GROMACS .gro file of C-alpha atoms in nm:
model
  322
    1UNK     CA    1   0.030   5.867  -3.653
    2UNK     CA    2  -0.047   5.687  -3.978
    3UNK     CA    3   0.241   5.443  -4.026
    4UNK     CA    4   0.395   5.393  -4.370
    5UNK     CA    5   0.487   5.052  -4.512
    6UNK     CA    6   0.858   5.144  -4.489
    7UNK     CA    7   0.840   5.099  -4.110
    8UNK     CA    8   0.682   4.754  -4.108
    9UNK     CA    9   0.801   4.402  -4.191
   10UNK     CA   10   0.571   4.146  -4.351
   11UNK     CA   11   0.541   3.921  -4.040
   12UNK     CA   12   0.449   4.215  -3.815
   13UNK     CA   13   0.201   4.338  -4.075
   14UNK     CA   14   0.038   3.994  -4.096
   15UNK     CA   15   0.006   3.954  -3.718
   16UNK     CA   16  -0.135   4.306  -3.679
   17UNK     CA   17  -0.368   4.254  -3.974
   18UNK     CA   18  -0.510   3.930  -3.834
   19UNK     CA   19  -0.552   4.089  -3.491
   20UNK     CA   20  -0.727   4.397  -3.630
   21UNK     CA   21  -0.952   4.187  -3.856
   22UNK     CA   22  -1.051   3.966  -3.563
   23UNK     CA   23  -1.147   4.269  -3.356
   24UNK     CA   24  -1.350   4.406  -3.647
   25UNK     CA   25  -1.549   4.082  -3.660
   26UNK     CA   26  -1.616   4.100  -3.286
   27UNK     CA   27  -1.706   4.469  -3.313
   28UNK     CA   28  -1.953   4.394  -3.592
   29UNK     CA   29  -2.129   4.135  -3.379
   30UNK     CA   30  -2.136   4.366  -3.078
   31UNK     CA   31  -2.276   4.657  -3.280
   32UNK     CA   32  -2.555   4.438  -3.424
   33UNK     CA   33  -2.680   4.385  -3.068
   34UNK     CA   34  -2.694   4.753  -2.973
   35UNK     CA   35  -3.051   4.867  -2.904
   36UNK     CA   36  -2.995   5.242  -2.928
   37UNK     CA   37  -3.239   5.400  -3.170
   38UNK     CA   38  -2.989   5.664  -3.282
   39UNK     CA   39  -2.684   5.442  -3.331
   40UNK     CA   40  -2.688   5.429  -3.713
   41UNK     CA   41  -2.721   5.805  -3.785
   42UNK     CA   42  -2.481   5.887  -3.501
   43UNK     CA   43  -2.214   5.648  -3.634
   44UNK     CA   44  -2.249   5.797  -3.982
   45UNK     CA   45  -2.235   6.160  -3.873
   46UNK     CA   46  -1.952   6.106  -3.626
   47UNK     CA   47  -1.755   5.905  -3.882
   48UNK     CA   48  -1.774   6.195  -4.127
   49UNK     CA   49  -1.695   6.442  -3.848
   50UNK     CA   50  -1.381   6.255  -3.740
   51UNK     CA   51  -1.266   6.205  -4.100
   52UNK     CA   52  -1.294   6.578  -4.168
   53UNK     CA   53  -1.137   6.676  -3.836
   54UNK     CA   54  -0.838   6.446  -3.893
   55UNK     CA   55  -0.757   6.636  -4.212
   56UNK     CA   56  -0.681   6.952  -4.015
   57UNK     CA   57  -0.329   6.939  -3.870
   58UNK     CA   58  -0.277   7.196  -3.594
   59UNK     CA   59   0.070   7.333  -3.515
   60UNK     CA   60   0.239   7.240  -3.188
   61UNK     CA   61   0.402   7.570  -3.076
   62UNK     CA   62   0.778   7.568  -3.035
   63UNK     CA   63   0.832   7.226  -3.192
   64UNK     CA   64   0.802   7.264  -3.568
   65UNK     CA   65   0.558   6.974  -3.561
   66UNK     CA   66   0.184   6.939  -3.603
   67UNK     CA   67  -0.084   6.695  -3.498
   68UNK     CA   68  -0.439   6.597  -3.573
   69UNK     CA   69  -0.706   6.438  -3.360
   70UNK     CA   70  -0.756   6.062  -3.366
   71UNK     CA   71  -1.118   6.085  -3.251
   72UNK     CA   72  -1.132   5.751  -3.069
   73UNK     CA   73  -1.225   5.893  -2.728
   74UNK     CA   74  -1.486   6.125  -2.875
   75UNK     CA   75  -1.643   5.837  -3.068
   76UNK     CA   76  -1.633   5.597  -2.773
   77UNK     CA   77  -1.789   5.853  -2.539
   78UNK     CA   78  -2.086   5.883  -2.774
   79UNK     CA   79  -2.113   5.537  -2.931
   80UNK     CA   80  -1.952   5.300  -2.684
   81UNK     CA   81  -1.618   5.124  -2.751
   82UNK     CA   82  -1.724   4.865  -3.010
   83UNK     CA   83  -1.929   5.097  -3.232
   84UNK     CA   84  -1.654   5.357  -3.194
   85UNK     CA   85  -1.388   5.112  -3.308
   86UNK     CA   86  -1.595   5.008  -3.610
   87UNK     CA   87  -1.654   5.373  -3.701
   88UNK     CA   88  -1.291   5.478  -3.659
   89UNK     CA   89  -1.176   5.169  -3.850
   90UNK     CA   90  -1.398   5.274  -4.141
   91UNK     CA   91  -1.230   5.617  -4.140
   92UNK     CA   92  -0.878   5.470  -4.130
   93UNK     CA   93  -0.955   5.217  -4.406
   94UNK     CA   94  -1.098   5.485  -4.637
   95UNK     CA   95  -0.798   5.709  -4.566
   96UNK     CA   96  -0.566   5.427  -4.670
   97UNK     CA   97  -0.749   5.289  -4.973
   98UNK     CA   98  -0.882   5.610  -5.130
   99UNK     CA   99  -0.632   5.874  -5.017
  100UNK     CA  100  -0.313   5.671  -4.959
  101UNK     CA  101  -0.287   5.805  -4.603
  102UNK     CA  102  -0.098   5.528  -4.425
  103UNK     CA  103   0.049   5.220  -4.588
  104UNK     CA  104  -0.163   4.934  -4.713
  105UNK     CA  105   0.064   4.677  -4.551
  106UNK     CA  106   0.064   4.884  -4.231
  107UNK     CA  107  -0.318   4.908  -4.221
  108UNK     CA  108  -0.351   4.652  -3.942
  109UNK     CA  109  -0.095   4.837  -3.731
  110UNK     CA  110  -0.274   5.168  -3.788
  111UNK     CA  111  -0.607   5.016  -3.686
  112UNK     CA  112  -0.451   4.891  -3.365
  113UNK     CA  113  -0.240   5.199  -3.286
  114UNK     CA  114  -0.516   5.454  -3.345
  115UNK     CA  115  -0.836   5.253  -3.309
  116UNK     CA  116  -0.772   4.991  -3.042
  117UNK     CA  117  -0.550   5.203  -2.818
  118UNK     CA  118  -0.811   5.478  -2.793
  119UNK     CA  119  -1.148   5.301  -2.803
  120UNK     CA  120  -1.053   4.969  -2.640
  121UNK     CA  121  -0.780   5.076  -2.399
  122UNK     CA  122  -0.798   5.444  -2.305
  123UNK     CA  123  -1.178   5.470  -2.305
  124UNK     CA  124  -1.264   5.182  -2.066
  125UNK     CA  125  -0.955   5.221  -1.847
  126UNK     CA  126  -0.941   5.600  -1.819
  127UNK     CA  127  -1.246   5.781  -1.955
  128UNK     CA  128  -1.525   5.566  -1.808
  129UNK     CA  129  -1.390   5.551  -1.451
  130UNK     CA  130  -1.345   5.929  -1.440
  131UNK     CA  131  -1.652   6.050  -1.632
  132UNK     CA  132  -1.880   5.779  -1.492
  133UNK     CA  133  -2.252   5.791  -1.577
  134UNK     CA  134  -2.280   6.164  -1.510
  135UNK     CA  135  -2.293   6.491  -1.702
  136UNK     CA  136  -2.066   6.683  -1.465
  137UNK     CA  137  -1.859   6.908  -1.692
  138UNK     CA  138  -1.528   6.896  -1.507
  139UNK     CA  139  -1.542   6.516  -1.500
  140UNK     CA  140  -1.606   6.498  -1.873
  141UNK     CA  141  -1.325   6.743  -1.952
  142UNK     CA  142  -1.075   6.574  -1.719
  143UNK     CA  143  -1.167   6.231  -1.852
  144UNK     CA  144  -1.134   6.349  -2.213
  145UNK     CA  145  -0.791   6.506  -2.162
  146UNK     CA  146  -0.642   6.215  -1.967
  147UNK     CA  147  -0.795   5.948  -2.194
  148UNK     CA  148  -0.672   6.120  -2.511
  149UNK     CA  149  -0.322   6.152  -2.366
  150UNK     CA  150  -0.317   5.785  -2.263
  151UNK     CA  151  -0.459   5.674  -2.598
  152UNK     CA  152  -0.204   5.868  -2.804
  153UNK     CA  153   0.086   5.774  -2.578
  154UNK     CA  154  -0.015   5.406  -2.605
  155UNK     CA  155  -0.038   5.444  -2.982
  156UNK     CA  156   0.301   5.614  -3.002
  157UNK     CA  157   0.452   5.338  -2.788
  158UNK     CA  158   0.297   5.076  -3.019
  159UNK     CA  159   0.441   5.250  -3.328
  160UNK     CA  160   0.794   5.241  -3.190
  161UNK     CA  161   0.755   4.880  -3.072
  162UNK     CA  162   0.621   4.763  -3.410
  163UNK     CA  163   0.902   4.947  -3.588
  164UNK     CA  164   1.166   4.793  -3.364
  165UNK     CA  165   1.012   4.446  -3.391
  166UNK     CA  166   1.006   4.474  -3.770
  167UNK     CA  167   1.377   4.556  -3.789
  168UNK     CA  168   1.353   4.708  -4.137
  169UNK     CA  169   1.475   5.056  -4.039
  170UNK     CA  170   1.781   5.197  -3.866
  171UNK     CA  171   1.575   5.401  -3.619
  172UNK     CA  172   1.723   5.358  -3.267
  173UNK     CA  173   1.440   5.240  -3.041
  174UNK     CA  174   1.518   5.456  -2.738
  175UNK     CA  175   1.584   5.769  -2.945
  176UNK     CA  176   1.269   5.713  -3.154
  177UNK     CA  177   1.066   5.665  -2.837
  178UNK     CA  178   1.216   5.978  -2.677
  179UNK     CA  179   1.078   6.187  -2.965
  180UNK     CA  180   0.746   6.006  -3.012
  181UNK     CA  181   0.620   6.016  -2.653
  182UNK     CA  182   0.666   6.388  -2.575
  183UNK     CA  183   0.523   6.514  -2.905
  184UNK     CA  184   0.219   6.288  -2.881
  185UNK     CA  185   0.170   6.396  -2.520
  186UNK     CA  186   0.118   6.751  -2.650
  187UNK     CA  187  -0.103   6.631  -2.936
  188UNK     CA  188  -0.310   6.425  -2.691
  189UNK     CA  189  -0.352   6.726  -2.464
  190UNK     CA  190  -0.485   6.935  -2.755
  191UNK     CA  191  -0.717   6.658  -2.870
  192UNK     CA  192  -0.840   6.603  -2.515
  193UNK     CA  193  -0.943   6.968  -2.478
  194UNK     CA  194  -1.117   6.968  -2.817
  195UNK     CA  195  -1.299   6.641  -2.746
  196UNK     CA  196  -1.397   6.760  -2.400
  197UNK     CA  197  -1.553   7.078  -2.538
  198UNK     CA  198  -1.763   6.880  -2.788
  199UNK     CA  199  -1.875   6.632  -2.521
  200UNK     CA  200  -1.957   6.909  -2.271
  201UNK     CA  201  -2.171   7.077  -2.538
  202UNK     CA  202  -2.358   6.753  -2.602
  203UNK     CA  203  -2.393   6.688  -2.228
  204UNK     CA  204  -2.558   7.029  -2.191
  205UNK     CA  205  -2.820   6.984  -2.462
  206UNK     CA  206  -2.866   6.610  -2.513
  207UNK     CA  207  -2.699   6.409  -2.232
  208UNK     CA  208  -2.874   6.088  -2.341
  209UNK     CA  209  -2.642   6.083  -2.644
  210UNK     CA  210  -2.348   6.004  -2.414
  211UNK     CA  211  -2.277   5.633  -2.405
  212UNK     CA  212  -2.184   5.648  -2.036
  213UNK     CA  213  -2.526   5.792  -1.950
  214UNK     CA  214  -2.738   5.558  -2.159
  215UNK     CA  215  -2.555   5.247  -2.277
  216UNK     CA  216  -2.876   5.109  -2.429
  217UNK     CA  217  -3.186   5.298  -2.537
  218UNK     CA  218  -3.413   5.008  -2.443
  219UNK     CA  219  -3.741   5.196  -2.416
  220UNK     CA  220  -3.657   5.527  -2.578
  221UNK     CA  221  -3.707   5.465  -2.950
  222UNK     CA  222  -4.032   5.659  -2.969
  223UNK     CA  223  -3.891   5.931  -2.747
  224UNK     CA  224  -3.585   5.973  -2.970
  225UNK     CA  225  -3.798   5.996  -3.283
  226UNK     CA  226  -3.978   6.289  -3.129
  227UNK     CA  227  -3.665   6.450  -2.991
  228UNK     CA  228  -3.561   6.759  -3.181
  229UNK     CA  229  -3.248   6.812  -2.973
  230UNK     CA  230  -3.080   6.497  -3.107
  231UNK     CA  231  -3.154   6.599  -3.466
  232UNK     CA  232  -3.024   6.949  -3.406
  233UNK     CA  233  -2.699   6.825  -3.255
  234UNK     CA  234  -2.649   6.583  -3.544
  235UNK     CA  235  -2.718   6.869  -3.785
  236UNK     CA  236  -2.464   7.092  -3.609
  237UNK     CA  237  -2.198   6.820  -3.614
  238UNK     CA  238  -2.269   6.756  -3.983
  239UNK     CA  239  -2.233   7.127  -4.060
  240UNK     CA  240  -1.903   7.148  -3.870
  241UNK     CA  241  -1.776   6.840  -4.055
  242UNK     CA  242  -1.868   7.003  -4.387
  243UNK     CA  243  -1.686   7.324  -4.290
  244UNK     CA  244  -1.375   7.124  -4.194
  245UNK     CA  245  -1.396   6.918  -4.513
  246UNK     CA  246  -1.415   7.222  -4.741
  247UNK     CA  247  -1.165   7.445  -4.563
  248UNK     CA  248  -0.899   7.197  -4.449
  249UNK     CA  249  -0.648   7.303  -4.715
  250UNK     CA  250  -0.604   7.652  -4.570
  251UNK     CA  251  -0.666   7.561  -4.204
  252UNK     CA  252  -0.419   7.271  -4.191
  253UNK     CA  253  -0.059   7.323  -4.077
  254UNK     CA  254   0.216   7.242  -4.325
  255UNK     CA  255   0.447   7.115  -4.047
  256UNK     CA  256   0.513   6.738  -4.035
  257UNK     CA  257   0.293   6.539  -3.799
  258UNK     CA  258   0.426   6.379  -3.480
  259UNK     CA  259   0.546   6.058  -3.644
  260UNK     CA  260   0.706   6.232  -3.944
  261UNK     CA  261   0.862   6.491  -3.714
  262UNK     CA  262   1.015   6.219  -3.495
  263UNK     CA  263   1.161   6.039  -3.798
  264UNK     CA  264   1.294   6.369  -3.938
  265UNK     CA  265   1.465   6.451  -3.608
  266UNK     CA  266   1.654   6.121  -3.625
  267UNK     CA  267   1.721   6.077  -3.998
  268UNK     CA  268   1.691   6.431  -4.135
  269UNK     CA  269   1.407   6.319  -4.363
  270UNK     CA  270   1.040   6.290  -4.274
  271UNK     CA  271   0.997   5.981  -4.494
  272UNK     CA  272   1.220   5.675  -4.501
  273UNK     CA  273   1.114   5.573  -4.852
  274UNK     CA  274   0.886   5.708  -5.126
  275UNK     CA  275   0.525   5.623  -5.048
  276UNK     CA  276   0.355   5.375  -5.280
  277UNK     CA  277  -0.014   5.449  -5.318
  278UNK     CA  278  -0.256   5.153  -5.318
  279UNK     CA  279  -0.412   5.085  -5.662
  280UNK     CA  280  -0.748   5.197  -5.516
  281UNK     CA  281  -0.614   5.542  -5.419
  282UNK     CA  282  -0.806   5.775  -5.649
  283UNK     CA  283  -0.701   6.093  -5.463
  284UNK     CA  284  -0.352   6.035  -5.317
  285UNK     CA  285  -0.249   6.281  -5.044
  286UNK     CA  286  -0.597   6.439  -5.054
  287UNK     CA  287  -0.500   6.614  -5.378
  288UNK     CA  288  -0.839   6.768  -5.442
  289UNK     CA  289  -1.032   7.065  -5.308
  290UNK     CA  290  -1.324   6.835  -5.234
  291UNK     CA  291  -1.126   6.552  -5.074
  292UNK     CA  292  -1.288   6.614  -4.737
  293UNK     CA  293  -1.640   6.609  -4.876
  294UNK     CA  294  -1.575   6.303  -5.091
  295UNK     CA  295  -1.407   6.116  -4.808
  296UNK     CA  296  -1.678   6.206  -4.559
  297UNK     CA  297  -1.951   6.082  -4.792
  298UNK     CA  298  -1.763   5.757  -4.856
  299UNK     CA  299  -1.717   5.703  -4.481
  300UNK     CA  300  -2.089   5.759  -4.419
  301UNK     CA  301  -2.183   5.524  -4.704
  302UNK     CA  302  -1.947   5.254  -4.575
  303UNK     CA  303  -2.069   5.279  -4.215
  304UNK     CA  304  -2.434   5.279  -4.318
  305UNK     CA  305  -2.377   4.985  -4.551
  306UNK     CA  306  -2.205   4.782  -4.280
  307UNK     CA  307  -2.471   4.861  -4.020
  308UNK     CA  308  -2.761   4.788  -4.254
  309UNK     CA  309  -2.610   4.448  -4.337
  310UNK     CA  310  -2.551   4.375  -3.968
  311UNK     CA  311  -2.899   4.473  -3.854
  312UNK     CA  312  -3.068   4.291  -4.141
  313UNK     CA  313  -2.867   3.977  -4.066
  314UNK     CA  314  -2.973   4.003  -3.705
  315UNK     CA  315  -3.340   4.030  -3.804
  316UNK     CA  316  -3.305   3.732  -4.039
  317UNK     CA  317  -3.158   3.519  -3.761
  318UNK     CA  318  -3.442   3.614  -3.529
  319UNK     CA  319  -3.701   3.537  -3.796
  320UNK     CA  320  -3.550   3.194  -3.860
  321UNK     CA  321  -3.555   3.114  -3.489
  322UNK     CA  322  -3.921   3.209  -3.465
   0.00000   0.00000   0.00000
């Protein structure tokens, strides 16, 4: 669902960019107030996990299209909506700047379509009310599937609206929408099942890692330091992310993703214009065997850097007040 610059006008890009940047500022402030002892390592590991998982496009049978997970619901279920948005935004920004995945001008739109629609809309409105503060497996699975579908459908709707509002393409709005919604419904269903399986696994072995169970680890810092289960789960997720990162080239489908497929169905070409890579894109189109590993490490470094700055700033403010 990464939008290219060819779909977006400058005014729409500016409005979306300002909106996304404003939400990132709010998210940064919210994350600095989180009292969970495991928030920093969990954000880093899950950021790398989602980055690697997004590189693997899975085929949608009978359509000639493919899809990849967004990861917003999975992140929000573990980190809460604000930390999830900040983590997913880090992934999307690195994908754009380093790998030229998604247009630079369209970055704000991509942050809103993939990040906001999943972590800020689908999670609080769909996942939380269904999953509640429980570890009941069927609730978690149902919540994951429905929330992922709603998040991707909302994102697909936003893509078509932003494209129509921009007016720089000849894509008919109703026709574009009629392709985008059904294909992303199927992609959302697949992502929902995958996310639900991961969350059910975590609920079985370390339920306290679920944000809906413990929104704040107020008195559990010492307990978490002694907990081996949290470390093991983080290690397992890190190992899976590494496997995805190394093997994505032969696991990924070569079919166009949902957005490209929709454009191709209308125009006969998956791209409206040749993509222009940002000057910072050192590995355009993930053109390296180690793209997944490199990208995952950069995402972890970025998330850790942001969080360290936020938490240190918070401590400095407290010290000055005292």
